[in-house]
Short mmCIF file of C-alpha atoms and ligand atoms in Angstrom, two decimals:
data_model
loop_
_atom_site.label_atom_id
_atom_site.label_comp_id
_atom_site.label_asym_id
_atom_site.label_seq_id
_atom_site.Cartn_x
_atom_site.Cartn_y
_atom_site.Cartn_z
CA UNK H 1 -112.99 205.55 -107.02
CA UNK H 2 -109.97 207.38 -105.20
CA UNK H 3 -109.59 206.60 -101.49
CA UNK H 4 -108.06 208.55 -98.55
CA UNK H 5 -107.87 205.87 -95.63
CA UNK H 6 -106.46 208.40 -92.34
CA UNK H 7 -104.42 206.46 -90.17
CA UNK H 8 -100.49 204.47 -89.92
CA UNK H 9 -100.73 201.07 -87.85
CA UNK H 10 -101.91 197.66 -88.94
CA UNK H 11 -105.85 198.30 -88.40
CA UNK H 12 -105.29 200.56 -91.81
CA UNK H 13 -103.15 198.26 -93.65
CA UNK H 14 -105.40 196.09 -92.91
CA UNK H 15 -108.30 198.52 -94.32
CA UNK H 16 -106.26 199.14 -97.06
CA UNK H 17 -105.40 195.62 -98.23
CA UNK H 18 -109.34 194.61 -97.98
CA UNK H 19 -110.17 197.84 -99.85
CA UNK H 20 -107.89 196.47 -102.56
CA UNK H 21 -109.52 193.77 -103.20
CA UNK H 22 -112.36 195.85 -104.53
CA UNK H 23 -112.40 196.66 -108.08
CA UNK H 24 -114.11 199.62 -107.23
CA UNK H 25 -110.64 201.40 -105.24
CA UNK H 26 -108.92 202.57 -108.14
CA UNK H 27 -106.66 204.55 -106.04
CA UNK H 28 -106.10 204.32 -102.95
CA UNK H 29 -103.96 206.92 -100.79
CA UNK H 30 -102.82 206.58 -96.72
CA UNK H 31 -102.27 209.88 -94.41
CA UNK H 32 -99.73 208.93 -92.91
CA UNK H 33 -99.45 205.32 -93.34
CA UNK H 34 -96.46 203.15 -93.28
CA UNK H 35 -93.87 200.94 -94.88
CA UNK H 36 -96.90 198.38 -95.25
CA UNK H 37 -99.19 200.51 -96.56
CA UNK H 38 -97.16 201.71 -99.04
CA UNK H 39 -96.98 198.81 -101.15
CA UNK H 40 -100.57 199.04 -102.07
CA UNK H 41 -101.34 203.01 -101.22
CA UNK H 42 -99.64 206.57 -101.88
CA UNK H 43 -99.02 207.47 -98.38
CA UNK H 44 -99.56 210.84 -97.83
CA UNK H 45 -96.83 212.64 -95.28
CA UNK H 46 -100.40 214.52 -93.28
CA UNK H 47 -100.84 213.67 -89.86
CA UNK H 48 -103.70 212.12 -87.99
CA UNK H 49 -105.36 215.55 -86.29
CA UNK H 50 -104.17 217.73 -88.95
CA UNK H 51 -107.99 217.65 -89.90
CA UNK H 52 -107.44 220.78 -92.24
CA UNK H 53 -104.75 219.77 -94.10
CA UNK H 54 -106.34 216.58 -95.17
CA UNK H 55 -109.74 217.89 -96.26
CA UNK H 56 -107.39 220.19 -98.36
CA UNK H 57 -105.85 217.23 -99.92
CA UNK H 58 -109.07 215.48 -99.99
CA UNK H 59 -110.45 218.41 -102.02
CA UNK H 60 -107.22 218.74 -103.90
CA UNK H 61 -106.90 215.42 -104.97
CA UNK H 62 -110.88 214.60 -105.84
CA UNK H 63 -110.94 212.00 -103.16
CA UNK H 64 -114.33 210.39 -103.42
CA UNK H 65 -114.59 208.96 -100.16
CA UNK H 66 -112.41 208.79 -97.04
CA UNK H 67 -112.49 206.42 -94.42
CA UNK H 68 -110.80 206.98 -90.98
CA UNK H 69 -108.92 204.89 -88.77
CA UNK H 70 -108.41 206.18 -85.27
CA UNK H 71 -110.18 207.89 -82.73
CA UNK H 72 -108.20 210.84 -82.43
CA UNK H 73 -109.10 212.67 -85.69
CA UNK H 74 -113.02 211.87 -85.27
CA UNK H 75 -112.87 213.21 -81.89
CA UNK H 76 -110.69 216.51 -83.68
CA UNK H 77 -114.01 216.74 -85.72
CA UNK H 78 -113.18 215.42 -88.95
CA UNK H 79 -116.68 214.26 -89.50
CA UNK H 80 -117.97 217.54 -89.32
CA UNK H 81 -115.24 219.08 -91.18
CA UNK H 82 -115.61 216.71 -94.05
CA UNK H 83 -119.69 216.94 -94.19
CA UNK H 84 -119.47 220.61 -94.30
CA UNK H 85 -117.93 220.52 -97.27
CA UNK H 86 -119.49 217.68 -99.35
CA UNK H 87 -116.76 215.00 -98.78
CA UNK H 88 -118.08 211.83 -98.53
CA UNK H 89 -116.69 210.54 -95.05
CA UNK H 90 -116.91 207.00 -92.69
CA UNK H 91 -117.31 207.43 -89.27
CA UNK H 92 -119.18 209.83 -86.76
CA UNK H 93 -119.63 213.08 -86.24
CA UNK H 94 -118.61 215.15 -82.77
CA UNK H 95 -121.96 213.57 -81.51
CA UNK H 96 -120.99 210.42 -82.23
CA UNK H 97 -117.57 210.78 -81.59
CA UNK H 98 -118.27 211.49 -77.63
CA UNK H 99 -119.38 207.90 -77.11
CA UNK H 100 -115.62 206.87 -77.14
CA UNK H 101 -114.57 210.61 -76.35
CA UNK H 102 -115.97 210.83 -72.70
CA UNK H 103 -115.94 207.88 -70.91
CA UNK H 104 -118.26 210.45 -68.63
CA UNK H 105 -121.03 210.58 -71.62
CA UNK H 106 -120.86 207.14 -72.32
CA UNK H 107 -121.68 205.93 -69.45
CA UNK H 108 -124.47 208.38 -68.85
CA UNK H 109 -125.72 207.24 -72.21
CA UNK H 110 -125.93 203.93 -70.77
CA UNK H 111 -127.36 204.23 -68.25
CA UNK H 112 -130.57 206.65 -69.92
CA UNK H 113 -131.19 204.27 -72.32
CA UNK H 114 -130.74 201.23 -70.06
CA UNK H 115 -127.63 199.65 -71.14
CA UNK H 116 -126.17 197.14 -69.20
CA UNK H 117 -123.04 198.36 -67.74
CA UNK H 118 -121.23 198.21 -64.37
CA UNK H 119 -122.12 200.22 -61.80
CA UNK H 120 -120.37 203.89 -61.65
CA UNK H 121 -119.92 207.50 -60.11
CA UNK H 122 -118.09 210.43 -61.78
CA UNK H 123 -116.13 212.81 -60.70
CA UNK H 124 -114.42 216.55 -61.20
CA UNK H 125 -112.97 217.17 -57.87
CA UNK H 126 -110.29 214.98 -56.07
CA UNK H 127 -111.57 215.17 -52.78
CA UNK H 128 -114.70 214.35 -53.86
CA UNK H 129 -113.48 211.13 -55.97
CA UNK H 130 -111.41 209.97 -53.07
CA UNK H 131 -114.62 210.26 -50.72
CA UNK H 132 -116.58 208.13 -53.88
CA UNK H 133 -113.45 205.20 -53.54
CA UNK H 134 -115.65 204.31 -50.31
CA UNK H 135 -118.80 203.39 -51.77
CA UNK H 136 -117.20 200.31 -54.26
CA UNK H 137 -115.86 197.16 -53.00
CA UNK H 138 -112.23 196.27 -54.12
CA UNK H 139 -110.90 196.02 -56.46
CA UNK H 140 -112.55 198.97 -58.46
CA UNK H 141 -111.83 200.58 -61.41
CA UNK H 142 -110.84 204.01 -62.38
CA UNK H 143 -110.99 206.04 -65.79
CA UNK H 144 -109.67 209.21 -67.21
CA UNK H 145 -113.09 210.70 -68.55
CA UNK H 146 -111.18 211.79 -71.95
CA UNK H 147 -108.79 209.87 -74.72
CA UNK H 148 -105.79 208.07 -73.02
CA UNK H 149 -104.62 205.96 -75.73
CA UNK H 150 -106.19 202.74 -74.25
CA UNK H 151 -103.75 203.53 -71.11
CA UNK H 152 -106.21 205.62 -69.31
CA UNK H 153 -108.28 202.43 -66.93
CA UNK H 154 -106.45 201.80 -63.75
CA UNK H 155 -107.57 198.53 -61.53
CA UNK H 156 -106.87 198.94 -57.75
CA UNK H 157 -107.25 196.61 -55.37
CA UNK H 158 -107.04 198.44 -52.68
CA UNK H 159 -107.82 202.00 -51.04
CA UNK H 160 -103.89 203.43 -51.03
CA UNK H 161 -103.75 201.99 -54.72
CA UNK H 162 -106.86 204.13 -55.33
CA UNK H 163 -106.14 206.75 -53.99
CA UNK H 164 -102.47 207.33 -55.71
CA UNK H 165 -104.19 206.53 -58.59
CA UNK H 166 -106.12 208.89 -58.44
CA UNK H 167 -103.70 211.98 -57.77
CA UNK H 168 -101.99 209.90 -60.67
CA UNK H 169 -104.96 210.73 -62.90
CA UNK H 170 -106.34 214.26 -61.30
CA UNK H 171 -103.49 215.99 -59.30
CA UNK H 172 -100.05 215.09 -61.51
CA UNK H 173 -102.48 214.75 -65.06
CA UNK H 174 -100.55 211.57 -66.04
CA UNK H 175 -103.09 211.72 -69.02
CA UNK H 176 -102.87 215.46 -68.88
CA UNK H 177 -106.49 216.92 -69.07
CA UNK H 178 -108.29 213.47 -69.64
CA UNK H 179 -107.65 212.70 -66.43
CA UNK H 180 -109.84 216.57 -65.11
CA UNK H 181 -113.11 214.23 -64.78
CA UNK H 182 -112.60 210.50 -64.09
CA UNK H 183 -115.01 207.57 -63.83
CA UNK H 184 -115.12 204.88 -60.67
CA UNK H 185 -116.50 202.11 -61.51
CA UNK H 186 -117.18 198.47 -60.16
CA UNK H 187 -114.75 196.08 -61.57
CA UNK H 188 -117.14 193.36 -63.70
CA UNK H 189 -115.61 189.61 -63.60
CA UNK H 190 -115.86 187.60 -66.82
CA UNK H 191 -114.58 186.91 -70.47
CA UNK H 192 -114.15 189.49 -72.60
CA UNK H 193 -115.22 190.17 -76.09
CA UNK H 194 -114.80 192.85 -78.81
CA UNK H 195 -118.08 193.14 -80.95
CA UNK H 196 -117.25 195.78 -84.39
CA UNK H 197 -120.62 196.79 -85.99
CA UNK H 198 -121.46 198.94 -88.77
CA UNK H 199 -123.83 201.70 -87.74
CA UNK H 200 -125.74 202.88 -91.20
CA UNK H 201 -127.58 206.04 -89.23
CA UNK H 202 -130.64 203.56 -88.79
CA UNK H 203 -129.70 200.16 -87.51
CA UNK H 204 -126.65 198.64 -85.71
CA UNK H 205 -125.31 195.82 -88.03
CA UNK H 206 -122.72 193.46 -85.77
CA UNK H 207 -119.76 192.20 -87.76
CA UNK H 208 -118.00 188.83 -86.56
CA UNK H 209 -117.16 188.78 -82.87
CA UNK H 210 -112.86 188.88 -81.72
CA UNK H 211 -111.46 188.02 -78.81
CA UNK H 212 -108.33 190.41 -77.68
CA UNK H 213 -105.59 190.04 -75.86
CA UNK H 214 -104.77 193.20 -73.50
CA UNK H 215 -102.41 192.57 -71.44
CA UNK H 216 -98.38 192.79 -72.81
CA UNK H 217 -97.23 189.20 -71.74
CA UNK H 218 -98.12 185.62 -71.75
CA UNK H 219 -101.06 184.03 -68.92
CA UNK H 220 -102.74 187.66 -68.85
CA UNK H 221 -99.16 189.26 -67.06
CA UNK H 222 -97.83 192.64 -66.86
CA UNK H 223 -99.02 196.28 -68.54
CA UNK H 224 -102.41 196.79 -70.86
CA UNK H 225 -101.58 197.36 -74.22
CA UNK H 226 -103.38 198.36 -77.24
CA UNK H 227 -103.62 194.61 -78.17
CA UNK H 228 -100.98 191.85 -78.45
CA UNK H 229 -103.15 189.16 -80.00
CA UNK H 230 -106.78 188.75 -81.35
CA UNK H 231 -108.78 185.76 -82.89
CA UNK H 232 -112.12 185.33 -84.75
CA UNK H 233 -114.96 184.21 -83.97
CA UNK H 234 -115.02 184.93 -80.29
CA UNK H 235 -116.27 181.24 -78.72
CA UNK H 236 -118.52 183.03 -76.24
CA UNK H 237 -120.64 184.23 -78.81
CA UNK H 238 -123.77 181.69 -78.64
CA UNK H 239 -127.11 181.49 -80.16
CA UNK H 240 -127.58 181.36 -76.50
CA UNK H 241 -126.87 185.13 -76.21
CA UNK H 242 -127.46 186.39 -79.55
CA UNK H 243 -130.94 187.16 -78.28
CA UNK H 244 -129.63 189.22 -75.15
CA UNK H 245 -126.97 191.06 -77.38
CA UNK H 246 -129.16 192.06 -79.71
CA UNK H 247 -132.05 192.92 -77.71
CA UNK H 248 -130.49 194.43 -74.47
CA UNK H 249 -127.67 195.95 -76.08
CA UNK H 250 -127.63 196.80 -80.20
CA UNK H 251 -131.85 197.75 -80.07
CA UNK H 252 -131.43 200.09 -77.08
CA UNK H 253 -127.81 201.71 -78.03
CA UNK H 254 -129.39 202.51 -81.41
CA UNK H 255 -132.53 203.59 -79.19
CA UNK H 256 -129.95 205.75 -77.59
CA UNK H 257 -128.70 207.32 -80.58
CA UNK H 258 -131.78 208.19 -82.70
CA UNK H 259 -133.36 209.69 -79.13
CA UNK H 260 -130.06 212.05 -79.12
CA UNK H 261 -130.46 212.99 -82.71
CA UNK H 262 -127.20 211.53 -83.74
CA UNK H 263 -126.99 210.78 -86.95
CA UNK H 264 -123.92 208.06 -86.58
CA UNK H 265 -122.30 206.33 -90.12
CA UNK H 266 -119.43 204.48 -89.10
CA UNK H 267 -117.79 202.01 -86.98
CA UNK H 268 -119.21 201.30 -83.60
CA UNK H 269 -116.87 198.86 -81.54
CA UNK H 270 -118.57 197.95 -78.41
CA UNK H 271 -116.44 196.09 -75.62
CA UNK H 272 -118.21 193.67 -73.84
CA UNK H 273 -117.88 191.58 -70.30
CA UNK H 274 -119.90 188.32 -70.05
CA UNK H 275 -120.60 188.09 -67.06
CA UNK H 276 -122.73 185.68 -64.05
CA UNK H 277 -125.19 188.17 -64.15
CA UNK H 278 -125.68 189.06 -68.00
CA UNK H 279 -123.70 190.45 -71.17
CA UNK H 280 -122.73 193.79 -69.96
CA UNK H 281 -120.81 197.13 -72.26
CA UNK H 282 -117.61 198.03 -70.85
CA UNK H 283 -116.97 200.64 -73.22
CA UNK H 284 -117.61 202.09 -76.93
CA UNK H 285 -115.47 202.73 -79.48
CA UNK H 286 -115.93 204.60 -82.53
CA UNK H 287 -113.81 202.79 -85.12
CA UNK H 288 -112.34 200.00 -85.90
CA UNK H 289 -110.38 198.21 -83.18
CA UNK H 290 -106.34 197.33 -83.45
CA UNK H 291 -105.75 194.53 -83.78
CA UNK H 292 -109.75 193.02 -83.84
CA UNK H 293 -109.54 194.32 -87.97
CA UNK H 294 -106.63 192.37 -88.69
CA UNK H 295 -108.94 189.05 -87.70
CA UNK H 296 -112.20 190.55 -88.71
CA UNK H 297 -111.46 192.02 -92.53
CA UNK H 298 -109.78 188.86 -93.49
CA UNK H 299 -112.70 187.13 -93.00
CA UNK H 300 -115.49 188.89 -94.71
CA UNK H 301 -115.96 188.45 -98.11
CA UNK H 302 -117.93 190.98 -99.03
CA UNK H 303 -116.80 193.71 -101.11
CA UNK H 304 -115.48 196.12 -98.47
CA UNK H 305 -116.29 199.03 -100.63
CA UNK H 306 -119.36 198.47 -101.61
CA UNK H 307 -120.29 197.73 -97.76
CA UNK H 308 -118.71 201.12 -96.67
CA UNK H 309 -121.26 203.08 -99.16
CA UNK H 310 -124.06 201.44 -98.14
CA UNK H 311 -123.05 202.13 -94.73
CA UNK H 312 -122.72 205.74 -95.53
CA UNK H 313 -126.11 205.70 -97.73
CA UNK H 314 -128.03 203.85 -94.85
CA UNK H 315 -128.96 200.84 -97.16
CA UNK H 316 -126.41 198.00 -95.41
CA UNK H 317 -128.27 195.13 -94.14
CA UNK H 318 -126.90 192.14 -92.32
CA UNK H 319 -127.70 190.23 -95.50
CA UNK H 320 -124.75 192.41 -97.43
CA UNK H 321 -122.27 190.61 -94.84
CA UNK H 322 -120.71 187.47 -96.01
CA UNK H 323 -118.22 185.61 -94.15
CA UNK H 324 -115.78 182.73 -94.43
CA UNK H 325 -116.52 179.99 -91.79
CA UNK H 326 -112.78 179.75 -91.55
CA UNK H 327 -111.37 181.54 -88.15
CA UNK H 328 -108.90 183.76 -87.86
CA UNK H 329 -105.38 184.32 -85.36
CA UNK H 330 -103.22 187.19 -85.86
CA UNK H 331 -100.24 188.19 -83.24
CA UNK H 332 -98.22 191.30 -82.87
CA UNK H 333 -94.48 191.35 -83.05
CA UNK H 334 -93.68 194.39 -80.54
CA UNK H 335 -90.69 196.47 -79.84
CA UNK H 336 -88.49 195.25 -76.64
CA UNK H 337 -89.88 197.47 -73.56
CA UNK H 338 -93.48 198.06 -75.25
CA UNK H 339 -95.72 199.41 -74.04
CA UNK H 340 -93.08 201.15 -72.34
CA UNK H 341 -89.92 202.82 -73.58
CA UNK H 342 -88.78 201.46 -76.48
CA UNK H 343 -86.36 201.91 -79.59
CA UNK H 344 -87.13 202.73 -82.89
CA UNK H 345 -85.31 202.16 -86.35
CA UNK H 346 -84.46 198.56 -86.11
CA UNK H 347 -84.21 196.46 -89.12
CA UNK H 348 -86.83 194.19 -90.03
CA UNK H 349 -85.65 190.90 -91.64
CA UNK H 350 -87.98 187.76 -92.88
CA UNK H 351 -91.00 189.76 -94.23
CA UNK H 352 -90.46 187.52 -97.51
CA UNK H 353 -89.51 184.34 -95.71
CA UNK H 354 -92.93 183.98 -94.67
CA UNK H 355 -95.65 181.55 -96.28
CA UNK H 356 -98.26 182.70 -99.06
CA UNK H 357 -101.16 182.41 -97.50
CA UNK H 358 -99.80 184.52 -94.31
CA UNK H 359 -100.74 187.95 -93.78
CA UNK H 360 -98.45 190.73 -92.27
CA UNK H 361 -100.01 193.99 -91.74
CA UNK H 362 -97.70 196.46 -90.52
CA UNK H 363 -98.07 198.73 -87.26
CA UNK H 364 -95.00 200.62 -86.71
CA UNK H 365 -92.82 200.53 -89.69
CA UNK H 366 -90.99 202.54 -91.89
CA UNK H 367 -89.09 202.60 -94.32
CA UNK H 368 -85.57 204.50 -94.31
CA UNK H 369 -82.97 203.61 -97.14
CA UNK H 370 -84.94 201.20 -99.01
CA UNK H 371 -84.83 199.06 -95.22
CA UNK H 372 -87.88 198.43 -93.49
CA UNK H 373 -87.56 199.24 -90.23
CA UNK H 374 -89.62 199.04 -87.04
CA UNK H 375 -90.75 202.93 -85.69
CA UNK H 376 -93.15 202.26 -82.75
CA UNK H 377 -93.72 199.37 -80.15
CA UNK H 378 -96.49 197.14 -82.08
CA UNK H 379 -94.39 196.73 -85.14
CA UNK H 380 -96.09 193.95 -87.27
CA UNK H 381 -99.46 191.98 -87.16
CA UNK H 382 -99.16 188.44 -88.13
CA UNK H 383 -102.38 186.83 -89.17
CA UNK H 384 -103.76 183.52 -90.74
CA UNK H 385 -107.05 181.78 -91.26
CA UNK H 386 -107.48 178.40 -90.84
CA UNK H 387 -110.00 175.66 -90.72
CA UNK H 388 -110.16 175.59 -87.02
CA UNK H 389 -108.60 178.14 -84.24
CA UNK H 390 -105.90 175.78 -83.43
CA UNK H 391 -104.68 175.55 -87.63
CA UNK H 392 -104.40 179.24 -87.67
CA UNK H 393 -102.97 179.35 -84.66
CA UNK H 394 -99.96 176.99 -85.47
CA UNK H 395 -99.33 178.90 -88.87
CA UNK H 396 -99.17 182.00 -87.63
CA UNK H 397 -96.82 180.73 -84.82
CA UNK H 398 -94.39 178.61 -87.45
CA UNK H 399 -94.39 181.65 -89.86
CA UNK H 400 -93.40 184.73 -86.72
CA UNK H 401 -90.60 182.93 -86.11
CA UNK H 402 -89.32 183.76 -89.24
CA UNK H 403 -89.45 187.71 -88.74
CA UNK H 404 -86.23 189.34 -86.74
CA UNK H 405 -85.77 192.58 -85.48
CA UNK H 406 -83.62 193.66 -82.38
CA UNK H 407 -85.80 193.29 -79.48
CA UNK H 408 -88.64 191.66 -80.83
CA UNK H 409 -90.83 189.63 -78.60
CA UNK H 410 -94.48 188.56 -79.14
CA UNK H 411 -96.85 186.57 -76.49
CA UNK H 412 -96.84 182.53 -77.36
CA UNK H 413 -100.37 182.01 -75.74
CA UNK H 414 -103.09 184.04 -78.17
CA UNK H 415 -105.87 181.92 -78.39
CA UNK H 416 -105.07 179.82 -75.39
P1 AMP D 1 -111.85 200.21 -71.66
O1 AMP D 1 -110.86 201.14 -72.32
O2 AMP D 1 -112.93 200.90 -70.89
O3 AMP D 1 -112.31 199.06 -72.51
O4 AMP D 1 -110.95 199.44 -70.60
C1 AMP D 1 -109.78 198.78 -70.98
C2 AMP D 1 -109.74 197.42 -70.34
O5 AMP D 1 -109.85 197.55 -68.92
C3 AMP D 1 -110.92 196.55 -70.73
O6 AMP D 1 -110.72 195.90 -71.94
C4 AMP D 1 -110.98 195.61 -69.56
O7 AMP D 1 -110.02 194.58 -69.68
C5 AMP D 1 -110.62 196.49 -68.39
N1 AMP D 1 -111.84 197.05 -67.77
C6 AMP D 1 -112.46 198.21 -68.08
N2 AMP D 1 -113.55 198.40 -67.30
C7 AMP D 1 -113.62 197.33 -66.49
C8 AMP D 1 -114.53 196.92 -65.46
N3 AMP D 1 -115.56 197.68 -65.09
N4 AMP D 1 -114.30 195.75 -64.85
C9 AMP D 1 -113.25 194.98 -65.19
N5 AMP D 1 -112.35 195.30 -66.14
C10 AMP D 1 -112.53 196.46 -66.79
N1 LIG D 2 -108.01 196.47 -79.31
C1 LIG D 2 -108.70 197.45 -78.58
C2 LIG D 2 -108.88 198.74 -79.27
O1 LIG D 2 -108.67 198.87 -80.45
O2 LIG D 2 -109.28 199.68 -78.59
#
């Protein structure tokens, strides 16, 4: 089978390196992928939302099925694209796509078909949105309606906060035009969780729960980031509220989506807040997260291709998902200044000093003269398994101190 996985950070290296495993990828390309990927895919030099361009390759090249990594090209309308003309694709349609696409949708969603979620108003006019501020206690939350790269929710804790924030977001388009509609919402105390399920067009199929960590430095401190640390399983995942997930939250989003007619085969990652008052969605996503696949993947043991096509076919079951009781750590090496301004084109040294049984999925890498070097702000993902949290955490700690690049810095407490 030839695959075309769309994407270049470590949540499709890690894709990539579980798709290996399968004896069924006989080829396996990466548009446009990195130095990582390249050792086990032909990266392909076609960028994320050139949607055209790769169902040209795609038809070119006989690419029997392609699976894609971030949001950006399903919200572009690759799933539409590729269905249109017989290419066998993972992940949603437009339809689908919205649920991460419009914060504005997705919490309308919720709230028809009952999902827990915080409270909220939305909002198209300024004047309007600063009135709304007065009807939440602080702090409150605020969200660009469209695609922000997970920089677009602002937490004030005051009224002046909110209300700069919101000429941030509205007036000066800091997020240019996702920030013409925004969301207020009321800000929901509790632990967080990252749930990744497989959606087969029929039933919601949870994978594994992660735990991330957002924020860019050590006890919680400083700017959100895409993700500077992850582990699986998430402890707050009981039998105690396995019942309330499934029930309150899987039954009546897939509710939701067979009541809209959308006809979703993909990745649904759903955010969630435990909170005093019940297990509540903060947001959906519709693929996989970075960095909850470089904890997740390692750990199934199913074959990843196979589990993709019955996704696609509408045959998976939970029963076709095996996992390995061990748990998993991974932590991101980032660029000095991430997540903001930072330098590219730094040498990375150590990749071979590391153990065997470590993992390093590359984020932002390249390579330039036969040297790897680092080309965004997460550069690497660093992940082991272990018998308990605390074994994989220690390994992946003693084996990131081996990797040197100018700059790099990574937070000491994931899992703590
Ligand atoms: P989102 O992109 O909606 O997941 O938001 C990014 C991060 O902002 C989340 O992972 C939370 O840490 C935080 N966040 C979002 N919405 C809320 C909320 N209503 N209350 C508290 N924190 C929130
Ligand atoms: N780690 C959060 C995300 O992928 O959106």
């Amino acid at each position: 089978m030839k695959i075309l996985v769309i994407g270049n950070g470590a949540r499709e290296h890690a894709i990539i390196w579980k798709l290996a495993q399968s004896p069924k990828a006989k080829k396996i390309f990466c548009a446009p992928g990195n130095a990582g990927t390249s050792i086990l895919a032909e990266n392909v030099n076609i960028g994320v939302e050139d949607i055209d361009k790769l169902l040209v390759f795609a038809q070119n090249n006989e690419i029997d099925l392609t699976i894609v990594g971030p949001e950006v090209s399903l919200v572009a309308g690759i799933g539409n694209k590729f269905r249109a003309c017989g290419k066998k694709i993972f992940g949603p349609n437009l339809d689908g796509a919205i649920l991460e696409g419009s914060k504005i949708y997705s919490k309308n969603f919720m709230k028809k078909y009952q999902i827990p979620t915080a409270a909220y108003r939305a909002y198209d006019d300024l004047e309007l949105a600063k009135n709304g501020i007065n009807e939440f206690s602080f702090p409150i939350v605020l969200k660009a309606d469209g695609l922000a790269a997970g920089k677009g929710v602002l937490i004030c804790e005051n009224k002046q906060q909110a209300e700069l924030a919101l000429m941030d977001l509205m007036k000066h388009q800091k997020f240019g035009s996702a920030g013409n509609q925004i969301v207020i919402e009321e800000f929901l105390e509790g632990t967080e969780a990252s749930l990744l399920c497989f959606v087969n067009g029929k039933s919601i199929i949870p994978m594994e729960s992660a735990r991330d960590y957002k924020r860019v430095f050590d006890n919680d401190e400083g700017l959100n980031t895409g993700g500077m640390g992850c582990f699986s399983p998430n402890s707050i995942f009981s039998d105690n509220n396995v019942n309330e997930i499934q029930t309150q939250i899987l039954d009546k989003t897939m509710n939701g989506l067979l009541s809209e007619n959308i006809d979703f085969r993909g990745i649904l990652f759903i955010g969630l807040m435990f909170t005093s008052l019940g297990i509540k969605v903060l947001e959906y996503n519709v693929r996989f997260g970075d960095p909850e696949t470089e904890v997740v993947l390692p750990r199934l043991e199913s074959d990843f291709v196979e589990v993709i096509e019955k996704t696609i076919d509408g045959t998976l079951t939970i029963n076709d998902l095996k996992w390995t009781d061990k748990m998993a750590v991974t932590v991101i090496a980032a660029s000095g200044g991430y997540p903001e301004k930072y330098e590219k084109g730094f040498e990375i040294f150590g990749l071979d000093a590391v153990n065997e049984d470590i993992m390093i999925f590359h984020a932002g890498t390249d390579l330039q003269n036969n040297k790897i070097v680092t080309n965004g702000g997460r550069v690497l993902a660093v992940t082991a398994l272990g018998d308990s949290l605390e074994q994989a955490r220690q390994k992946v700690y003693q084996n990131i101190e081996k990797l040197h690049f100018k700059g790099i810095f990574y937070r000491k407490d994931i899992t703590k």
